[in-house]
GROMACS .gro file of C-alpha atoms in nm:
model
  489
    1MET     CA    1  -1.615  -1.610   0.567
    2LEU     CA    2  -1.620  -1.827   0.246
    3THR     CA    3  -1.419  -1.572  -0.039
    4GLY     CA    4  -1.578  -1.713  -0.423
    5ARG     CA    5  -1.293  -1.683  -0.752
    6LYS     CA    6  -1.414  -1.686  -1.077
    7PHE     CA    7  -1.166  -1.718  -1.411
    8ALA     CA    8  -1.209  -1.673  -1.748
    9ALA     CA    9  -1.028  -2.021  -1.889
   10ARG     CA   10  -1.007  -2.264  -2.232
   11PHE     CA   11  -0.923  -2.614  -2.315
   12LYS     CA   12  -0.558  -2.690  -2.373
   13ASN     CA   13  -0.676  -2.923  -2.639
   14SER     CA   14  -0.998  -3.124  -2.832
   15SER     CA   15  -0.906  -3.414  -2.600
   16ALA     CA   16  -0.934  -3.229  -2.324
   17ARG     CA   17  -1.276  -3.056  -2.471
   18GLU     CA   18  -1.442  -3.439  -2.555
   19ALA     CA   19  -1.333  -3.570  -2.185
   20TYR     CA   20  -1.464  -3.260  -2.004
   21LEU     CA   21  -1.837  -3.285  -2.191
   22THR     CA   22  -1.781  -3.689  -2.107
   23TRP     CA   23  -1.733  -3.577  -1.714
   24SER     CA   24  -1.945  -3.349  -1.692
   25ALA     CA   25  -2.234  -3.566  -1.950
   26GLY     CA   26  -2.182  -3.804  -1.709
   27GLN     CA   27  -2.248  -3.649  -1.351
   28MET     CA   28  -2.586  -3.478  -1.537
   29PHE     CA   29  -2.748  -3.767  -1.619
   30ILE     CA   30  -2.693  -3.881  -1.292
   31TYR     CA   31  -2.863  -3.603  -1.115
   32ASN     CA   32  -3.131  -3.628  -1.424
   33GLU     CA   33  -3.196  -4.043  -1.348
   34CYS     CA   34  -3.222  -3.897  -0.913
   35VAL     CA   35  -3.483  -3.678  -1.037
   36LEU     CA   36  -3.680  -3.894  -1.256
   37GLU     CA   37  -3.616  -4.184  -0.970
   38GLN     CA   38  -3.802  -3.892  -0.726
   39ARG     CA   39  -4.059  -3.822  -0.991
   40PHE     CA   40  -4.200  -4.154  -0.979
   41PHE     CA   41  -4.171  -4.238  -0.655
   42ASP     CA   42  -4.444  -3.935  -0.592
   43SER     CA   43  -4.663  -4.043  -0.835
   44LEU     CA   44  -4.662  -4.379  -0.691
   45SER     CA   45  -4.768  -4.236  -0.352
   46ARG     CA   46  -5.041  -3.941  -0.473
   47LEU     CA   47  -5.135  -4.251  -0.633
   48ILE     CA   48  -5.215  -4.510  -0.354
   49ALA     CA   49  -5.351  -4.172  -0.126
   50GLU     CA   50  -5.610  -4.121  -0.465
   51THR     CA   51  -5.648  -4.522  -0.476
   52GLU     CA   52  -5.753  -4.508  -0.089
   53ARG     CA   53  -5.931  -4.255  -0.090
   54HIS     CA   54  -6.177  -4.387  -0.269
   55LYS     CA   55  -6.113  -4.735  -0.066
   56GLN     CA   56  -6.023  -4.946  -0.357
   57PRO     CA   57  -5.778  -5.269  -0.252
   58ILE     CA   58  -5.358  -5.188  -0.334
   59ARG     CA   59  -5.182  -5.556  -0.298
   60ASN     CA   60  -4.899  -5.517  -0.038
   61GLU     CA   61  -4.618  -5.536  -0.281
   62CYS     CA   62  -4.721  -5.189  -0.473
   63ARG     CA   63  -4.727  -5.060  -0.150
   64VAL     CA   64  -4.426  -4.909  -0.142
   65ALA     CA   65  -4.288  -4.666   0.097
   66ARG     CA   66  -4.096  -4.276  -0.067
   67PRO     CA   67  -3.784  -4.364  -0.064
   68LYS     CA   68  -3.608  -3.986   0.144
   69PRO     CA   69  -3.301  -3.873  -0.055
   70ASP     CA   70  -2.968  -4.043  -0.102
   71GLN     CA   71  -2.633  -4.088  -0.236
   72LYS     CA   72  -2.735  -4.409  -0.438
   73TYR     CA   73  -2.650  -4.406  -0.718
   74ALA     CA   74  -2.483  -4.737  -0.906
   75HIS     CA   75  -2.821  -4.885  -1.013
   76PHE     CA   76  -2.845  -4.650  -1.275
   77VAL     CA   77  -2.537  -4.707  -1.398
   78ASP     CA   78  -2.567  -4.984  -1.667
   79LYS     CA   79  -2.187  -5.012  -1.876
   80ALA     CA   80  -2.348  -5.256  -2.107
   81GLN     CA   81  -2.643  -4.995  -2.224
   82ARG     CA   82  -2.412  -4.702  -2.248
   83PRO     CA   83  -2.041  -4.783  -2.220
   84TRP     CA   84  -1.930  -4.386  -2.233
   85LEU     CA   85  -2.051  -4.397  -1.857
   86SER     CA   86  -1.710  -4.628  -1.786
   87GLN     CA   87  -1.491  -4.332  -1.903
   88VAL     CA   88  -1.578  -4.147  -1.669
   89PRO     CA   89  -1.474  -4.215  -1.282
   90SER     CA   90  -1.750  -4.335  -0.998
   91ALA     CA   91  -1.665  -4.095  -0.736
   92ILE     CA   92  -1.767  -3.788  -1.014
   93LEU     CA   93  -2.043  -3.967  -1.095
   94GLY     CA   94  -2.136  -4.009  -0.724
   95ILE     CA   95  -2.088  -3.554  -0.709
   96GLY     CA   96  -2.398  -3.588  -0.918
   97ALA     CA   97  -2.604  -3.765  -0.649
   98PHE     CA   98  -2.469  -3.574  -0.428
   99ARG     CA   99  -2.583  -3.259  -0.591
  100PHE     CA  100  -2.930  -3.371  -0.558
  101CYS     CA  101  -2.925  -3.504  -0.291
  102GLN     CA  102  -2.838  -3.165  -0.123
  103ALA     CA  103  -3.056  -2.973  -0.390
  104SER     CA  104  -3.450  -3.217  -0.231
  105LYS     CA  105  -3.321  -3.079   0.109
  106ARG     CA  106  -3.263  -2.759   0.020
  107ALA     CA  107  -3.640  -2.802  -0.136
  108ALA     CA  108  -3.784  -3.001   0.205
  109THR     CA  109  -3.655  -2.643   0.394
  110GLY     CA  110  -3.793  -2.445   0.165
  111LEU     CA  111  -3.487  -2.298   0.064
  112ALA     CA  112  -3.493  -2.340  -0.289
  113ALA     CA  113  -3.748  -2.486  -0.558
  114ARG     CA  114  -3.813  -2.894  -0.622
  115PRO     CA  115  -3.509  -3.046  -0.809
  116LYS     CA  116  -3.529  -3.023  -1.227
  117LEU     CA  117  -3.404  -3.217  -1.481
  118ARG     CA  118  -3.172  -2.982  -1.720
  119ALA     CA  119  -3.105  -3.039  -2.044
  120ILE     CA  120  -2.722  -3.196  -2.163
  121LYS     CA  121  -2.705  -3.168  -2.499
  122ASP     CA  122  -2.714  -2.828  -2.605
  123ALA     CA  123  -2.726  -2.636  -2.265
  124ASP     CA  124  -2.482  -2.536  -2.024
  125ARG     CA  125  -2.213  -2.763  -1.931
  126HIS     CA  126  -2.186  -2.774  -1.535
  127LEU     CA  127  -1.885  -3.032  -1.356
  128LEU     CA  128  -1.814  -3.010  -1.028
  129LEU     CA  129  -1.426  -3.171  -0.923
  130THR     CA  130  -1.307  -3.289  -0.607
  131ARG     CA  131  -0.939  -3.237  -0.488
  132ALA     CA  132  -0.889  -3.593  -0.587
  133TYR     CA  133  -0.912  -3.550  -0.920
  134PHE     CA  134  -0.755  -3.233  -0.990
  135THR     CA  135  -0.469  -3.023  -0.924
  136ILE     CA  136  -0.400  -2.650  -0.978
  137LYS     CA  137   0.000  -2.558  -1.155
  138PRO     CA  138   0.122  -2.266  -1.198
  139THR     CA  139   0.291  -2.256  -1.641
  140SER     CA  140   0.578  -2.128  -1.797
  141ARG     CA  141   0.390  -1.771  -1.839
  142ALA     CA  142   0.357  -1.556  -1.589
  143GLY     CA  143   0.010  -1.501  -1.402
  144TRP     CA  144  -0.165  -1.854  -1.602
  145TYR     CA  145  -0.262  -2.178  -1.450
  146GLU     CA  146  -0.341  -2.472  -1.557
  147LEU     CA  147  -0.618  -2.713  -1.403
  148ARG     CA  148  -0.576  -3.086  -1.516
  149PHE     CA  149  -0.863  -3.345  -1.484
  150GLY     CA  150  -0.847  -3.704  -1.460
  151SER     CA  151  -0.726  -4.030  -1.214
  152ALA     CA  152  -0.525  -4.336  -1.286
  153ARG     CA  153  -0.747  -4.555  -1.406
  154ILE     CA  154  -0.869  -4.294  -1.673
  155PRO     CA  155  -0.709  -3.999  -1.799
  156GLY     CA  156  -0.873  -3.654  -1.841
  157GLY     CA  157  -0.718  -3.346  -2.003
  158THR     CA  158  -0.587  -2.970  -1.864
  159ILE     CA  159  -0.752  -2.655  -1.824
  160LEU     CA  160  -0.593  -2.267  -1.923
  161PHE     CA  161  -0.643  -1.983  -1.692
  162ARG     CA  162  -0.491  -1.693  -1.591
  163ALA     CA  163  -0.553  -1.557  -1.212
  164HIS     CA  164  -0.653  -1.184  -1.198
  165ARG     CA  165  -0.590  -1.193  -0.849
  166GLU     CA  166  -0.493  -1.434  -0.524
  167PHE     CA  167  -0.681  -1.748  -0.438
  168VAL     CA  168  -0.601  -2.028  -0.230
  169VAL     CA  169  -0.599  -2.393  -0.380
  170PRO     CA  170  -0.975  -2.527  -0.298
  171ALA     CA  171  -1.147  -2.779  -0.221
  172MET     CA  172  -1.337  -2.837  -0.514
  173VAL     CA  173  -1.385  -2.678  -0.804
  174SER     CA  174  -1.717  -2.592  -1.074
  175VAL     CA  175  -1.585  -2.515  -1.459
  176THR     CA  176  -1.898  -2.414  -1.618
  177LEU     CA  177  -1.871  -2.418  -2.040
  178THR     CA  178  -2.160  -2.162  -2.169
  179SER     CA  179  -2.184  -2.072  -2.578
  180LYS     CA  180  -1.990  -1.834  -2.503
  181ALA     CA  181  -1.676  -1.927  -2.208
  182LEU     CA  182  -1.541  -2.129  -2.008
  183ILE     CA  183  -1.534  -2.106  -1.666
  184VAL     CA  184  -1.331  -2.225  -1.349
  185SER     CA  185  -1.493  -2.102  -1.013
  186MET     CA  186  -1.379  -2.165  -0.649
  187SER     CA  187  -1.481  -2.054  -0.281
  188TYR     CA  188  -1.285  -2.082   0.025
  189GLU     CA  189  -1.339  -2.019   0.387
  190GLU     CA  190  -1.077  -1.781   0.456
  191THR     CA  191  -0.786  -1.907   0.626
  192GLU     CA  192  -0.663  -1.569   0.775
  193GLN     CA  193  -0.824  -1.331   0.977
  194GLU     CA  194  -1.245  -1.233   0.948
  195ARG     CA  195  -1.322  -0.874   0.723
  196PHE     CA  196  -1.660  -0.779   0.862
  197PRO     CA  197  -1.501  -0.541   1.102
  198GLU     CA  198  -1.877  -0.406   1.223
  199THR     CA  199  -2.212  -0.688   1.215
  200GLU     CA  200  -2.521  -0.567   1.124
  201LYS     CA  201  -2.621  -0.555   1.473
  202GLU     CA  202  -2.381  -0.377   1.612
  203ILE     CA  203  -2.355  -0.102   1.263
  204LEU     CA  204  -2.753  -0.032   1.350
  205GLU     CA  205  -2.635   0.053   1.773
  206ARG     CA  206  -2.408   0.330   1.687
  207LEU     CA  207  -2.562   0.522   1.427
  208ARG     CA  208  -2.848   0.545   1.659
  209GLN     CA  209  -2.608   0.750   1.793
  210TYR     CA  210  -2.647   1.008   1.577
  211SER     CA  211  -2.794   1.297   1.520
  212GLU     CA  212  -3.075   1.356   1.183
  213GLU     CA  213  -2.792   1.591   1.041
  214GLU     CA  214  -2.533   1.354   1.093
  215LEU     CA  215  -2.685   1.039   0.938
  216ILE     CA  216  -2.818   1.289   0.655
  217ALA     CA  217  -2.447   1.370   0.633
  218CYS     CA  218  -2.366   0.952   0.633
  219GLY     CA  219  -2.638   0.787   0.421
  220ASN     CA  220  -2.704   0.739   0.060
  221GLY     CA  221  -3.087   0.652  -0.071
  222ILE     CA  222  -3.098   0.477  -0.373
  223ASP     CA  223  -3.376   0.441  -0.641
  224ARG     CA  224  -3.436   0.203  -0.902
  225GLY     CA  225  -3.572   0.308  -1.247
  226VAL     CA  226  -3.598   0.196  -1.568
  227VAL     CA  227  -3.510   0.579  -1.717
  228ARG     CA  228  -3.223   0.626  -1.506
  229PRO     CA  229  -3.167   0.256  -1.323
  230VAL     CA  230  -2.948   0.400  -1.009
  231GLN     CA  231  -3.033   0.705  -0.864
  232THR     CA  232  -2.873   0.800  -0.573
  233SER     CA  233  -2.901   1.074  -0.345
  234ASN     CA  234  -2.573   1.216  -0.283
  235ASP     CA  235  -2.500   1.251  -0.710
  236PRO     CA  236  -2.762   1.415  -0.950
  237GLU     CA  237  -2.610   1.224  -1.150
  238PRO     CA  238  -2.735   0.891  -1.229
  239TYR     CA  239  -2.606   0.569  -1.314
  240ALA     CA  240  -2.631   0.410  -1.628
  241PRO     CA  241  -2.526   0.186  -1.899
  242THR     CA  242  -2.335   0.348  -2.125
  243LYS     CA  243  -2.503   0.430  -2.481
  244ASP     CA  244  -2.258   0.192  -2.735
  245GLN     CA  245  -2.354  -0.079  -2.465
  246LEU     CA  246  -2.753  -0.030  -2.496
  247GLU     CA  247  -2.664   0.083  -2.929
  248ARG     CA  248  -2.492  -0.285  -2.922
  249ILE     CA  249  -2.715  -0.420  -2.718
  250ARG     CA  250  -3.071  -0.356  -3.000
  251ARG     CA  251  -2.738  -0.382  -3.284
  252LYS     CA  252  -2.720  -0.801  -3.077
  253GLU     CA  253  -3.185  -0.790  -3.039
  254ARG     CA  254  -3.116  -0.733  -3.448
  255GLN     CA  255  -2.929  -0.999  -3.504
  256ARG     CA  256  -3.061  -1.259  -3.327
  257LYS     CA  257  -3.392  -1.110  -3.453
  258HIS     CA  258  -3.160  -1.270  -3.818
  259TYR     CA  259  -3.014  -1.585  -3.722
  260GLN     CA  260  -3.322  -1.687  -3.587
  261LYS     CA  261  -3.512  -1.659  -3.921
  262ARG     CA  262  -3.203  -1.864  -4.008
  263MET     CA  263  -3.226  -2.141  -3.809
  264ALA     CA  264  -3.554  -2.202  -3.890
  265ARG     CA  265  -3.503  -2.251  -4.231
  266CYS     CA  266  -3.207  -2.547  -4.081
  267GLU     CA  267  -3.290  -2.845  -4.115
  268LYS     CA  268  -3.332  -3.005  -3.752
  269GLY     CA  269  -3.043  -3.163  -3.653
  270SER     CA  270  -2.772  -3.004  -3.898
  271ARG     CA  271  -2.457  -2.827  -3.835
  272ASN     CA  272  -2.603  -2.466  -3.933
  273ARG     CA  273  -2.875  -2.554  -3.710
  274ALA     CA  274  -2.682  -2.598  -3.477
  275LYS     CA  275  -2.469  -2.296  -3.522
  276MET     CA  276  -2.668  -2.076  -3.569
  277ARG     CA  277  -2.823  -2.198  -3.174
  278ARG     CA  278  -2.536  -2.109  -3.086
  279LYS     CA  279  -2.532  -1.756  -3.267
  280VAL     CA  280  -2.888  -1.642  -3.069
  281ALA     CA  281  -2.709  -1.747  -2.759
  282ARG     CA  282  -2.454  -1.523  -2.769
  283THR     CA  283  -2.651  -1.203  -2.846
  284PHE     CA  284  -2.778  -1.305  -2.499
  285ASP     CA  285  -2.499  -1.360  -2.345
  286TYR     CA  286  -2.378  -1.038  -2.411
  287ARG     CA  287  -2.744  -0.823  -2.247
  288LYS     CA  288  -2.634  -1.037  -1.908
  289ASN     CA  289  -2.258  -0.979  -1.938
  290VAL     CA  290  -2.305  -0.597  -1.961
  291ILE     CA  291  -2.612  -0.611  -1.665
  292ASN     CA  292  -2.347  -0.824  -1.458
  293ASP     CA  293  -2.049  -0.591  -1.530
  294PHE     CA  294  -2.274  -0.183  -1.478
  295ALA     CA  295  -2.401  -0.360  -1.094
  296HIS     CA  296  -2.029  -0.442  -1.007
  297GLN     CA  297  -1.940  -0.119  -1.140
  298THR     CA  298  -2.149   0.042  -0.997
  299SER     CA  299  -2.233  -0.129  -0.644
  300HIS     CA  300  -1.820  -0.079  -0.596
  301THR     CA  301  -1.835   0.289  -0.666
  302LEU     CA  302  -2.107   0.342  -0.396
  303VAL     CA  303  -1.953   0.139  -0.111
  304SER     CA  304  -1.581   0.295  -0.193
  305ASP     CA  305  -1.743   0.642  -0.099
  306ASP     CA  306  -1.555   0.650   0.237
  307LYS     CA  307  -1.838   0.910   0.377
  308VAL     CA  308  -2.164   0.696   0.324
  309GLN     CA  309  -2.162   0.462   0.587
  310PHE     CA  310  -2.492   0.332   0.520
  311PHE     CA  311  -2.753   0.264   0.187
  312VAL     CA  312  -3.113   0.299   0.213
  313LEU     CA  313  -3.267   0.072  -0.043
  314GLU     CA  314  -3.672   0.090  -0.185
  315ASP     CA  315  -3.806  -0.248  -0.179
  316LEU     CA  316  -3.852  -0.381  -0.464
  317ARG     CA  317  -4.088  -0.656  -0.517
  318VAL     CA  318  -3.967  -0.690  -0.890
  319LYS     CA  319  -4.132  -1.044  -0.948
  320ASN     CA  320  -4.541  -0.931  -0.805
  321MET     CA  321  -4.438  -0.611  -1.106
  322THR     CA  322  -4.318  -0.831  -1.385
  323LYS     CA  323  -4.632  -1.052  -1.350
  324ARG     CA  324  -4.810  -1.049  -1.727
  325PRO     CA  325  -5.155  -0.867  -1.653
  326GLU     CA  326  -5.483  -1.159  -1.634
  327PRO     CA  327  -5.635  -1.183  -1.979
  328LYS     CA  328  -6.003  -0.970  -2.058
  329TYR     CA  329  -6.345  -1.152  -2.200
  330ASP     CA  330  -6.624  -1.029  -2.231
  331ASP     CA  331  -6.953  -1.219  -2.218
  332ASN     CA  332  -6.900  -1.462  -2.528
  333ALA     CA  333  -6.598  -1.527  -2.389
  334LYS     CA  334  -6.414  -1.348  -2.631
  335ALA     CA  335  -6.090  -1.230  -2.529
  336LEU     CA  336  -5.985  -0.801  -2.493
  337PRO     CA  337  -5.773  -0.640  -2.546
  338ASN     CA  338  -5.556  -0.612  -2.237
  339GLY     CA  339  -5.240  -0.418  -2.256
  340ALA     CA  340  -5.050  -0.764  -2.257
  341ARG     CA  341  -4.771  -0.634  -2.489
  342ALA     CA  342  -4.733  -0.304  -2.360
  343LYS     CA  343  -4.691  -0.470  -1.977
  344ALA     CA  344  -4.426  -0.683  -2.196
  345GLY     CA  345  -4.214  -0.437  -2.310
  346LEU     CA  346  -4.216  -0.278  -1.948
  347ASN     CA  347  -4.100  -0.633  -1.781
  348ARG     CA  348  -3.861  -0.654  -2.000
  349ALA     CA  349  -3.738  -0.263  -1.982
  350ILE     CA  350  -3.752  -0.361  -1.585
  351LEU     CA  351  -3.590  -0.694  -1.580
  352SER     CA  352  -3.293  -0.506  -1.821
  353SER     CA  353  -3.233  -0.234  -1.543
  354GLY     CA  354  -3.037  -0.475  -1.294
  355TRP     CA  355  -3.219  -0.431  -0.987
  356GLY     CA  356  -3.171  -0.736  -0.849
  357LYS     CA  357  -2.797  -0.728  -0.920
  358THR     CA  358  -2.710  -0.363  -0.815
  359GLU     CA  359  -2.915  -0.504  -0.457
  360GLU     CA  360  -2.736  -0.813  -0.419
  361TYR     CA  361  -2.418  -0.707  -0.500
  362LEU     CA  362  -2.404  -0.417  -0.293
  363LYS     CA  363  -2.563  -0.587  -0.056
  364TYR     CA  364  -2.240  -0.863   0.025
  365LYS     CA  365  -1.963  -0.536  -0.101
  366ALA     CA  366  -2.090  -0.303   0.209
  367LYS     CA  367  -2.103  -0.609   0.446
  368LYS     CA  368  -1.675  -0.664   0.444
  369ALA     CA  369  -1.660  -0.298   0.422
  370GLY     CA  370  -1.854  -0.253   0.722
  371LYS     CA  371  -2.113  -0.069   0.593
  372LEU     CA  372  -2.489  -0.119   0.643
  373VAL     CA  373  -2.776  -0.168   0.368
  374MET     CA  374  -3.073  -0.186   0.427
  375LYS     CA  375  -3.482  -0.095   0.300
  376VAL     CA  376  -3.752   0.123   0.269
  377GLU     CA  377  -4.160   0.063   0.159
  378PRO     CA  378  -4.141   0.237  -0.228
  379ALA     CA  379  -4.543   0.384  -0.164
  380TYR     CA  380  -4.463   0.765  -0.281
  381THR     CA  381  -4.120   0.801  -0.268
  382SER     CA  382  -4.111   1.024  -0.616
  383GLN     CA  383  -4.485   1.218  -0.490
  384ARG     CA  384  -4.343   1.349  -0.224
  385CYS     CA  385  -4.266   1.718  -0.160
  386PRO     CA  386  -3.945   1.729   0.074
  387LYS     CA  387  -3.965   2.110   0.189
  388CYS     CA  388  -4.352   2.042   0.222
  389GLY     CA  389  -4.417   1.706   0.319
  390ARG     CA  390  -4.759   1.666   0.077
  391VAL     CA  391  -4.762   1.420  -0.106
  392GLU     CA  392  -4.962   1.432  -0.462
  393ARG     CA  393  -4.978   1.265  -0.784
  394LYS     CA  394  -4.953   1.652  -0.961
  395ASN     CA  395  -4.652   1.699  -0.819
  396ARG     CA  396  -4.535   1.462  -1.125
  397PRO     CA  397  -4.678   1.616  -1.377
  398SER     CA  398  -4.424   1.349  -1.626
  399GLN     CA  399  -4.127   1.156  -1.606
  400SER     CA  400  -3.885   1.372  -1.528
  401GLU     CA  401  -3.983   1.672  -1.403
  402PHE     CA  402  -4.080   1.783  -1.051
  403ARG     CA  403  -4.300   2.020  -0.943
  404CYS     CA  404  -4.494   2.056  -0.561
  405VAL     CA  405  -4.827   2.193  -0.590
  406SER     CA  406  -4.850   2.315  -0.315
  407CYS     CA  407  -4.509   2.479  -0.218
  408GLY     CA  408  -4.396   2.504  -0.555
  409PHE     CA  409  -4.133   2.326  -0.544
  410GLU     CA  410  -3.899   2.263  -0.818
  411SER     CA  411  -3.611   2.019  -0.948
  412ALA     CA  412  -3.411   1.856  -1.224
  413ASN     CA  413  -3.548   1.509  -1.194
  414ALA     CA  414  -3.801   1.361  -0.986
  415ASP     CA  415  -3.556   1.042  -0.918
  416TYR     CA  416  -3.366   1.198  -0.805
  417VAL     CA  417  -3.593   1.392  -0.529
  418ALA     CA  418  -3.725   1.050  -0.484
  419ALA     CA  419  -3.352   0.921  -0.341
  420GLY     CA  420  -3.340   1.209  -0.114
  421ASN     CA  421  -3.741   1.071   0.062
  422ILE     CA  422  -3.558   0.766   0.024
  423LEU     CA  423  -3.290   0.839   0.228
  424MET     CA  424  -3.535   1.013   0.494
  425ALA     CA  425  -3.789   0.771   0.539
  426GLY     CA  426  -3.451   0.544   0.651
  427VAL     CA  427  -3.339   0.810   0.868
  428LYS     CA  428  -3.665   0.853   1.047
  429LEU     CA  429  -3.658   0.404   1.135
  430ILE     CA  430  -3.335   0.460   1.300
  431ARG     CA  431  -3.410   0.746   1.482
  432GLU     CA  432  -3.672   0.617   1.570
  433GLY     CA  433  -3.592   0.245   1.666
  434ARG     CA  434  -3.815   0.084   1.404
  435LEU     CA  435  -3.536  -0.093   1.210
  436GLU     CA  436  -3.401  -0.455   1.382
  437PRO     CA  437  -3.153  -0.669   1.200
  438LYS     CA  438  -3.258  -0.907   0.935
  439LYS     CA  439  -3.275  -1.281   1.059
  440VAL     CA  440  -3.097  -1.499   0.851
  441LYS     CA  441  -3.239  -1.703   0.615
  442ALA     CA  442  -3.023  -2.110   0.802
  443THR     CA  443  -2.877  -2.263   0.517
  444LEU     CA  444  -2.793  -2.602   0.516
  445ARG     CA  445  -2.417  -2.535   0.483
  446GLY     CA  446  -2.202  -2.764   0.725
  447LYS     CA  447  -1.873  -2.773   0.799
  448PRO     CA  448  -1.682  -2.645   0.474
  449ALA     CA  449  -1.336  -2.871   0.319
  450LYS     CA  450  -1.078  -2.758   0.485
  451ALA     CA  451  -0.850  -2.525   0.165
  452THR     CA  452  -0.477  -2.616   0.174
  453ASN     CA  453  -0.164  -2.391   0.172
  454VAL     CA  454  -0.120  -2.300  -0.142
  455LYS     CA  455  -0.205  -1.938  -0.234
  456LEU     CA  456  -0.152  -1.840  -0.590
  457GLY     CA  457  -0.200  -1.531  -0.803
  458PRO     CA  458  -0.111  -1.269  -1.006
  459GLY     CA  459   0.252  -1.221  -0.845
  460TRP     CA  460   0.250  -1.616  -0.767
  461ALA     CA  461   0.429  -1.770  -1.116
  462ASP     CA  462   0.683  -1.903  -0.910
  463VAL     CA  463   0.538  -2.103  -0.614
  464MET     CA  464   0.474  -2.433  -0.654
  465PRO     CA  465   0.186  -2.681  -0.502
  466VAL     CA  466   0.310  -2.856  -0.208
  467GLU     CA  467   0.072  -3.115  -0.234
  468PRO     CA  468   0.200  -3.473  -0.336
  469GLU     CA  469   0.100  -3.486  -0.717
  470ARG     CA  470  -0.120  -3.765  -0.875
  471CYS     CA  471  -0.080  -3.934  -1.189
  472LEU     CA  472  -0.361  -3.875  -1.495
  473GLY     CA  473  -0.309  -4.130  -1.721
  474LYS     CA  474  -0.007  -4.419  -1.721
  475LEU     CA  475   0.109  -4.322  -2.004
  476ARG     CA  476   0.210  -3.972  -1.893
  477CYS     CA  477   0.384  -4.088  -1.565
  478ARG     CA  478   0.732  -4.081  -1.697
  479THR     CA  479   0.951  -4.056  -1.327
  480ARG     CA  480   0.847  -4.113  -0.925
  481CYS     CA  481   0.863  -3.930  -0.695
  482GLU     CA  482   0.951  -3.982  -0.326
  483ALA     CA  483   0.677  -4.128  -0.195
  484GLY     CA  484   0.624  -4.334  -0.415
  485SER     CA  485   0.328  -4.193  -0.633
  486PRO     CA  486   0.340  -4.155  -0.955
  487SER     CA  487   0.423  -3.740  -1.095
  488LEU     CA  488   0.309  -3.508  -1.292
  489LYS     CA  489   0.533  -3.391  -1.622
   0.00000   0.00000   0.00000
């Protein structure tokens, strides 16, 4: 099973930061050049096709076939024009072409959109390192590690990070620098036994043997909304960010408007403008971090319930729900009010509720725990009476109130009723045998690189890597190891 780890980090000194920025810029530069080359050949192919359609003559030297995506990048490296590229190892530059090649293959198979240009200046930085260009060693401080990157010819720097969980030294490491934090992330295949107790098909076969009462007892319906981001059928109390977090988000929004006004008055290219831009970016980061933390904690709490064996969600199409309204015009082509301002506020509230993140985290955590996550149609779940089954819009006179106009059933909250209806819809699908395991979309993931046998973590401060160490530069080499390779000191 593919396992990921992500740790907060910091640069050891300013030289390490400069080396990281140079290496990441070189890698992203090659990626962008590959994108521009692809766009050139695409436009040339369209031009040739258009010329042939109009039966115009084309010279033979202009008939250039569109090349397939490859990992060639040497023709982009002009060290006379860009001398800073000589400070980046060629293999690191080649990773930029490799990432473009992978992105192009994913786009060709429909797994992702076409590769786009990535900003380098004043943007998030990403650097992918292979095993030959980094080492991870524990420091004298318990739980802290240093990631040294560099080569024998081109020294790099040192990044310090604290490992709050155990990890295995991987084949590749990704280092990301945002406006707020430096992050070291890695993924590797578990060498131990797989953590999946049952497959989705096996879970379904087991659940189909249960009675309706047993399925209701071991299931949990989840209704997602704006006022109540996550409402379950097992608990009347909803899951939502705390009042302090919501107040801080509103405060950050006020700060962002203040910083944007100050940035508008700054001279372009000045240091003050760059400082204000970083402050504006940090205000966006807080909302994102709160939503991510809420999704993690909510999904963990739901999966940790031993009584629950399957979860039922609404099949919400968030992309369609957050589309802007179509413009309206009168007979004189004058724009009419279309409720765009109100719809923009609703879209912002939907996207801030973390529906997608909660679903994504719930799926992989439930899979590890041997539990099932299924989806049902969301239509009329909040208007259907759980007692008599009548669907009536008047059953929900307000956002929170539910009162059946037929049998008189009342509930404290309509979202709680909707969660129960979602659970019953999932139980019905299981009982009728209409729920089949979802076919996983094929990916381009090939055979993963083998991870090392070095296991590190909070309680592994005394463990040292067993792999031969490398040199990060002639000036740093003081002794030689037994194998003849320089040792890091």
